[in-house]
Amino acid sequence: MIKRLFFPLLAICFASCTKYLDKQPDNLLTEEMVWQTRAGAEGYLHNVYSHIYLTDGGDFASMGASDESSVSIGTTDVRQMVSGNWSPGAAYFNYLPGMYAGIRKSFVFEQNIGKVPSDKLSDELKAQYKAEAIFLRGYYYFFLLRQFGPFVKVTGVLSQNDDYNKYPRASFDECAAYINELMDAAAAVLPTTWESASNNGRPTKGACLTIKAKVAQLAASELWNGNPAFSDFKNQDGKQLAPDSNDPQRWLAAANAAKAVIDLNIYKLYTNLDNGGTVFNPYESVRDVHLTNWNSEIILGVVGWNRWGFTKCASPAPGGYSMYCATQNVVDAFAMKNGRLISDPASQYVENGFAANDQPESWGHHKGEWNMYADREPRFYAFINYNARPVVAARTTDDRNLFSSPQNVDGKGRSEFYYSGKSGQRWAGSNNITGYLVQKRISSTSNIYWDQVPHQAPYILFRYAEILLDYVEALNEIQPSNTDIVKYLNLVRERAGLPGIETVYPGAVGDKVAMRKHILRERQVELCFEGDRYWTLNRRLLAGKAENTAIYGMDVNADDSNQGFSFTGFYTRKLYQQRYWRDKMYLFPISQYDMERARALVQNPGW
């Protein structure tokens, strides 16, 4: 299963991809008979969808590549990456062939959908399906742009006999413009909302605008906005691949693109009131965004993702693998329930000792838990599993007791991350290595000890909270005094049960540098374990900062001598990992296999 969780064509510019054209099933799909039935056409469209980055939440961006998490198994690809064992020959997470395979299929579909007889498939549906294929093509190109940088822009199906050495990379701006062109074409046809729930997972006009917003954000950020490290990033003919000067107006374009999604007025931040609640509950609101079958916050999601695999890897032993570990770095980013950062002397944060009382809110800390975890904001309790926190994925008292050592059996099933605990270092297998696990996306309707994970909510690729944060981040860079910054940032904070930023930190209002720190911290917390932290640190050239490469956790190796939860030595901050970093890692390398077979390509800088 672990191999599956880290799953490492259009005869594209890369000759290595010609093998995809040799497969008989793909050739058969282009036969005239496929386009004579609705089932055949829809089956091919589903095949185009199959490349939409299906994930169980365990890809490099959401688990292990940024400072918010680590993976306990040292042989996984993401652990090799952060240790510096990375090269074009390794080709970790080489999604390039798969994305181009999806792009090729989108062209085949677009060229052939018109052949389906009108009595089998209406012209309206043909137009819709074609727009979906165009969206997917643009999405796959966006994925390539974000991971590898400028791509080879292919605008049709190439033959197997094409000379792939004549296809160089397009410039960043050309790539961005092409993605926008595709999204505009798809948005002109796709609806703002789908009337039937059976269409959940299909793109909408809002999804198209969201991809445009993400492209604009990428173009405005430091990685691509006049980055001097890319001054010599050129094709073999000398063509510049990256913008050679900084343009602050790109931030205005990014703000406007995000605002276009907001102005559709079809998305809203989910709260528990949308699901039958009678009193607003911030904990249930932030938790259930990822657990309700579909809601008004989701812009684009993947239905049918492997929630069992994610839950298995993120849950503690004995039912789970204790594999997806949150870090002290992200734990420290969560505010106190009064909205203040733990570094703020006025926050009332206490680092040491055991809590004397239960937190009044039902979701908060319990008496006897470490004070570090007391009186934190609701998102902390919804997203982080810490030592002595009750296990989520266990439904009954008996099931919860399975997670407890004999002396701790009390029906609560508290996670035992200390050395002699059931998820501690004394036990063999994949054990927790930081003292924390990821709790986001794990449903209380699951029973992971018995491998029962019935909840089938979608895996969210983009949601409205991210767009709000995109908007205020961009606006702050170009118009720091704009009142929309406080307005829309507070929507995210208030849904999380926190007071407005102007109430807690009034000095940050209008101060670009100070507000930027608050916005990036808000992204770090609200979007943790969703991949955003990795991409944000990269596009803003922050991944190599010392505070983001030094990874901390609790002292899980300190022998508690069977003291269990009362052992205070566990709660000592330890440098768990000093990660390797070189600035070339802001982009993935093109695999050596592809470089040797497509001579027009130039490798990414530093590789």
Coordinates of C-alpha atoms in Angstrom, one line a residue, residues 11-310:
A11 CA 3.5 11.9 -28.5
I12 CA 4.8 15.0 -26.9
C13 CA 8.1 16.7 -27.3
F14 CA 9.7 13.9 -25.3
A15 CA 10.6 10.9 -27.3
S16 CA 10.4 8.8 -24.2
C17 CA 6.7 9.2 -24.3
T18 CA 6.3 7.5 -27.6
K19 CA 5.8 4.2 -25.7
Y20 CA 2.4 5.5 -24.7
L21 CA 1.4 5.6 -28.4
D22 CA 2.4 2.0 -28.9
K23 CA -0.2 0.7 -26.5
Q24 CA -3.0 -1.2 -28.4
P25 CA -5.8 -0.1 -26.0
D26 CA -5.1 3.6 -26.7
N27 CA -5.1 3.0 -30.4
L28 CA -8.4 1.1 -30.2
L29 CA -9.9 4.1 -28.4
T30 CA -9.4 6.2 -31.6
E31 CA -11.4 3.8 -33.8
E32 CA -14.5 5.1 -35.4
M33 CA -16.7 2.7 -33.4
V34 CA -15.8 4.4 -30.1
W35 CA -17.4 7.6 -31.4
Q36 CA -20.6 6.0 -32.5
T37 CA -22.2 5.7 -29.0
R38 CA -22.7 7.9 -26.0
A39 CA -21.1 5.3 -23.8
G40 CA -18.0 5.2 -25.9
A41 CA -17.6 9.0 -25.9
E42 CA -18.2 9.3 -22.2
G43 CA -15.9 6.5 -21.4
Y44 CA -13.1 8.3 -23.3
L45 CA -13.9 11.5 -21.4
H46 CA -13.6 9.6 -18.2
N47 CA -10.2 8.5 -19.4
V48 CA -9.2 12.1 -19.9
Y49 CA -10.3 12.8 -16.3
S50 CA -8.2 9.9 -15.0
H51 CA -5.1 12.1 -14.9
I52 CA -6.6 14.8 -12.7
Y53 CA -4.1 14.2 -10.0
L54 CA -6.0 11.6 -8.2
T55 CA -4.5 11.6 -4.7
D56 CA -5.1 10.1 -1.3
G57 CA -3.6 13.2 0.3
G58 CA -0.1 11.6 0.5
D59 CA 1.6 13.3 -2.4
F60 CA 4.8 15.3 -1.8
A61 CA 3.2 18.7 -1.5
S62 CA 0.6 17.7 1.1
M63 CA 2.8 15.3 3.0
G64 CA 6.5 15.6 3.8
A65 CA 8.0 18.2 1.4
S66 CA 7.3 21.3 3.4
D67 CA 7.9 22.3 7.0
E68 CA 4.4 21.3 8.2
S69 CA 4.8 17.6 8.0
S70 CA 7.1 14.6 7.7
V71 CA 6.7 11.0 6.7
S72 CA 7.9 8.4 9.1
I73 CA 9.3 5.9 6.6
G74 CA 12.8 7.0 5.5
T75 CA 12.8 5.1 2.2
T76 CA 9.9 7.0 0.7
D77 CA 10.6 9.4 -2.2
V78 CA 9.7 12.5 -0.3
R79 CA 12.1 11.6 2.5
Q80 CA 14.8 11.1 -0.1
M81 CA 14.0 14.6 -1.6
V82 CA 14.3 16.5 1.7
S83 CA 17.5 14.6 2.5
G84 CA 19.1 15.9 -0.7
N85 CA 19.2 12.5 -2.4
W86 CA 17.6 13.9 -5.5
S87 CA 18.7 14.2 -9.1
P88 CA 17.3 14.1 -12.7
G89 CA 18.1 10.4 -12.7
A90 CA 15.9 9.8 -9.6
A91 CA 12.8 11.4 -11.2
Y92 CA 10.8 11.6 -8.0
F93 CA 7.1 12.3 -8.5
N94 CA 7.6 12.6 -12.2
Y95 CA 4.1 13.6 -13.1
L96 CA 5.2 15.0 -16.5
P97 CA 4.4 11.8 -18.6
G98 CA 1.0 11.4 -17.0
M99 CA 0.0 15.0 -17.5
Y100 CA 1.0 14.9 -21.1
A101 CA -0.9 11.7 -21.6
G102 CA -4.0 13.5 -20.3
I103 CA -3.3 16.4 -22.6
R104 CA -3.0 14.1 -25.6
K105 CA -6.3 12.4 -24.7
S106 CA -8.0 15.8 -24.4
F107 CA -7.0 16.6 -28.0
V108 CA -8.2 13.2 -29.3
F109 CA -11.5 13.7 -27.5
E110 CA -12.0 17.3 -28.8
Q111 CA -11.3 16.2 -32.4
N112 CA -13.7 13.2 -32.3
I113 CA -16.6 14.2 -30.1
G114 CA -18.4 15.7 -33.0
K115 CA -18.6 12.3 -34.7
V116 CA -21.1 10.9 -32.2
P117 CA -24.5 10.8 -33.9
S118 CA -26.9 13.5 -32.6
D119 CA -29.5 10.9 -31.7
K120 CA -27.0 9.4 -29.3
L121 CA -25.6 12.6 -27.8
S122 CA -27.1 16.1 -28.0
D123 CA -25.1 19.0 -29.4
E124 CA -25.5 20.7 -26.0
L125 CA -23.8 17.7 -24.3
K126 CA -21.1 17.6 -26.9
A127 CA -20.2 21.2 -26.3
Q128 CA -20.2 20.7 -22.5
Y129 CA -18.0 17.6 -22.8
K130 CA -15.6 19.4 -25.1
A131 CA -15.4 22.3 -22.7
E132 CA -14.6 19.8 -19.9
A133 CA -11.8 18.3 -22.0
I134 CA -10.4 21.8 -22.7
F135 CA -10.5 22.6 -18.9
L136 CA -8.6 19.4 -18.1
R137 CA -6.0 20.3 -20.7
G138 CA -5.4 23.7 -19.1
Y139 CA -5.4 22.1 -15.6
Y140 CA -2.7 19.6 -16.6
Y141 CA -0.6 22.4 -18.2
F142 CA -1.0 24.5 -15.0
F143 CA 0.2 21.5 -13.0
L144 CA 3.3 21.2 -15.2
L145 CA 4.0 24.9 -15.0
R146 CA 3.8 24.9 -11.2
Q147 CA 6.0 21.8 -10.8
F148 CA 8.5 22.1 -13.7
G149 CA 8.2 25.6 -14.9
P150 CA 7.8 26.5 -18.6
F151 CA 6.6 23.6 -20.6
V152 CA 6.5 22.4 -24.2
K153 CA 3.3 23.9 -25.6
V154 CA 1.7 21.3 -27.8
T155 CA -1.5 22.3 -29.4
G156 CA -2.6 19.1 -31.1
V157 CA -1.9 15.4 -31.4
L158 CA 1.5 14.7 -32.8
S159 CA 2.2 11.6 -34.8
Q160 CA 4.5 8.9 -33.7
N161 CA 6.9 9.8 -36.5
D162 CA 7.3 13.4 -35.4
D163 CA 10.8 14.7 -34.8
Y164 CA 10.5 15.4 -31.0
N165 CA 13.8 17.2 -31.0
K166 CA 12.3 20.2 -32.7
Y167 CA 10.0 21.1 -29.8
P168 CA 11.6 23.5 -27.2
R169 CA 10.0 24.9 -24.1
A170 CA 7.8 27.9 -24.4
S171 CA 8.4 30.9 -22.1
F172 CA 6.7 31.3 -18.8
D173 CA 4.5 34.1 -20.1
E174 CA 3.6 32.1 -23.2
C175 CA 2.6 29.2 -21.0
A176 CA 0.5 31.4 -18.7
A177 CA -1.2 33.0 -21.6
Y178 CA -2.0 29.6 -23.2
I179 CA -3.5 28.3 -19.9
N180 CA -5.7 31.4 -19.7
E181 CA -6.8 30.9 -23.2
L182 CA -7.9 27.4 -22.5
M183 CA -9.7 28.4 -19.3
D184 CA -11.5 31.2 -21.1
A185 CA -12.7 28.8 -23.8
A186 CA -13.9 26.3 -21.2
A187 CA -15.6 29.0 -19.0
A188 CA -17.6 30.3 -22.0
V189 CA -19.5 27.0 -22.0
L190 CA -19.4 25.5 -18.5
P191 CA -22.1 26.5 -16.0
T192 CA -21.5 28.4 -12.8
T193 CA -23.1 25.5 -10.9
W194 CA -24.3 22.0 -11.7
E195 CA -28.0 21.4 -11.2
S196 CA -27.5 17.7 -10.4
A197 CA -25.3 16.2 -7.7
S198 CA -24.3 13.6 -10.2
N199 CA -22.1 16.2 -11.9
N200 CA -20.1 16.9 -8.7
G201 CA -16.4 16.8 -9.6
R202 CA -16.9 18.3 -13.0
P203 CA -15.3 21.7 -13.6
T204 CA -17.4 24.9 -13.5
K205 CA -16.9 28.4 -14.6
G206 CA -15.6 29.1 -11.1
A207 CA -13.0 26.4 -11.5
C208 CA -11.8 27.9 -14.7
L209 CA -11.5 31.4 -13.1
T210 CA -9.7 29.7 -10.1
I211 CA -7.0 28.2 -12.3
K212 CA -6.5 31.7 -13.9
A213 CA -6.2 33.1 -10.5
K214 CA -3.6 30.6 -9.5
V215 CA -1.6 31.2 -12.7
A216 CA -1.7 35.0 -12.0
Q217 CA -0.6 34.4 -8.4
L218 CA 2.4 32.3 -9.7
A219 CA 3.3 35.0 -12.2
A220 CA 3.2 37.7 -9.5
S221 CA 5.3 35.8 -6.9
E222 CA 9.0 36.1 -6.5
L223 CA 9.8 32.8 -8.1
W224 CA 8.7 34.1 -11.5
N225 CA 8.5 37.8 -11.2
G226 CA 12.0 38.9 -12.2
N227 CA 13.8 36.2 -10.3
P228 CA 17.6 36.9 -10.9
A229 CA 18.3 33.2 -10.5
F230 CA 16.5 32.6 -13.8
S231 CA 18.4 35.3 -15.8
D232 CA 20.3 32.6 -17.7
F233 CA 17.3 30.2 -18.0
K234 CA 17.1 30.1 -21.8
N235 CA 16.4 27.8 -24.7
Q236 CA 19.3 26.6 -26.8
D237 CA 18.5 29.4 -29.3
G238 CA 18.9 32.0 -26.5
K239 CA 15.2 32.6 -26.0
Q240 CA 14.5 33.8 -22.4
L241 CA 12.2 31.4 -20.5
A242 CA 11.5 33.5 -17.4
P243 CA 10.5 37.1 -17.1
D244 CA 13.6 39.2 -16.8
S245 CA 12.3 42.1 -14.6
N246 CA 10.0 42.5 -11.7
D247 CA 6.6 44.0 -12.4
P248 CA 4.6 44.9 -9.3
Q249 CA 1.4 45.2 -11.4
R250 CA 1.4 41.4 -11.6
W251 CA 0.1 41.5 -8.1
L252 CA -2.8 43.7 -9.2
A253 CA -3.6 41.2 -11.9
A254 CA -3.5 38.4 -9.4
A255 CA -5.8 40.3 -7.0
N256 CA -8.2 41.0 -9.8
A257 CA -8.2 37.3 -10.9
A258 CA -9.0 36.1 -7.4
K259 CA -11.7 38.8 -7.0
A260 CA -13.3 37.5 -10.2
V261 CA -14.0 34.2 -8.4
I262 CA -15.4 36.0 -5.4
D263 CA -17.6 38.2 -7.6
L264 CA -19.4 35.1 -9.0
N265 CA -21.2 35.1 -5.7
I266 CA -21.7 31.3 -5.8
Y267 CA -19.2 30.2 -3.2
K268 CA -19.2 30.7 0.6
L269 CA -17.3 29.5 3.6
Y270 CA -18.9 26.4 4.9
T271 CA -20.2 26.4 8.5
N272 CA -21.9 23.8 10.6
L273 CA -25.1 25.8 10.1
D274 CA -25.1 24.6 6.5
N275 CA -25.4 21.0 7.7
G276 CA -28.3 21.2 10.2
G277 CA -26.5 23.0 13.0
T278 CA -28.5 25.5 15.0
V279 CA -25.6 27.3 16.8
F280 CA -22.4 28.2 15.0
N281 CA -19.6 25.9 16.0
P282 CA -16.1 26.9 14.6
Y283 CA -14.6 23.5 15.3
E284 CA -17.3 21.6 13.4
S285 CA -17.2 24.2 10.7
V286 CA -13.5 23.9 9.9
R287 CA -13.5 20.2 10.4
D288 CA -16.5 19.3 8.3
V289 CA -15.4 21.3 5.2
H290 CA -13.5 18.1 4.4
L291 CA -16.1 15.6 5.6
T292 CA -19.4 16.7 4.1
N293 CA -20.2 15.0 0.8
W294 CA -20.2 18.3 -1.1
N295 CA -20.6 21.9 0.1
S296 CA -20.6 25.5 -1.2
E297 CA -16.9 26.0 -0.3
I298 CA -15.6 23.4 -2.8
I299 CA -14.5 24.8 -6.1
L300 CA -12.9 21.7 -7.5
G301 CA -12.7 18.3 -5.9
V302 CA -12.0 14.7 -6.8
V303 CA -14.8 12.2 -6.0
G304 CA -13.9 8.6 -5.0
W305 CA -10.5 9.3 -3.6
N306 CA -8.8 6.8 -1.3
R307 CA -9.9 8.1 2.1
W308 CA -9.1 4.7 3.6
G309 CA -5.4 5.0 2.5
F310 CA -5.1 8.5 4.0

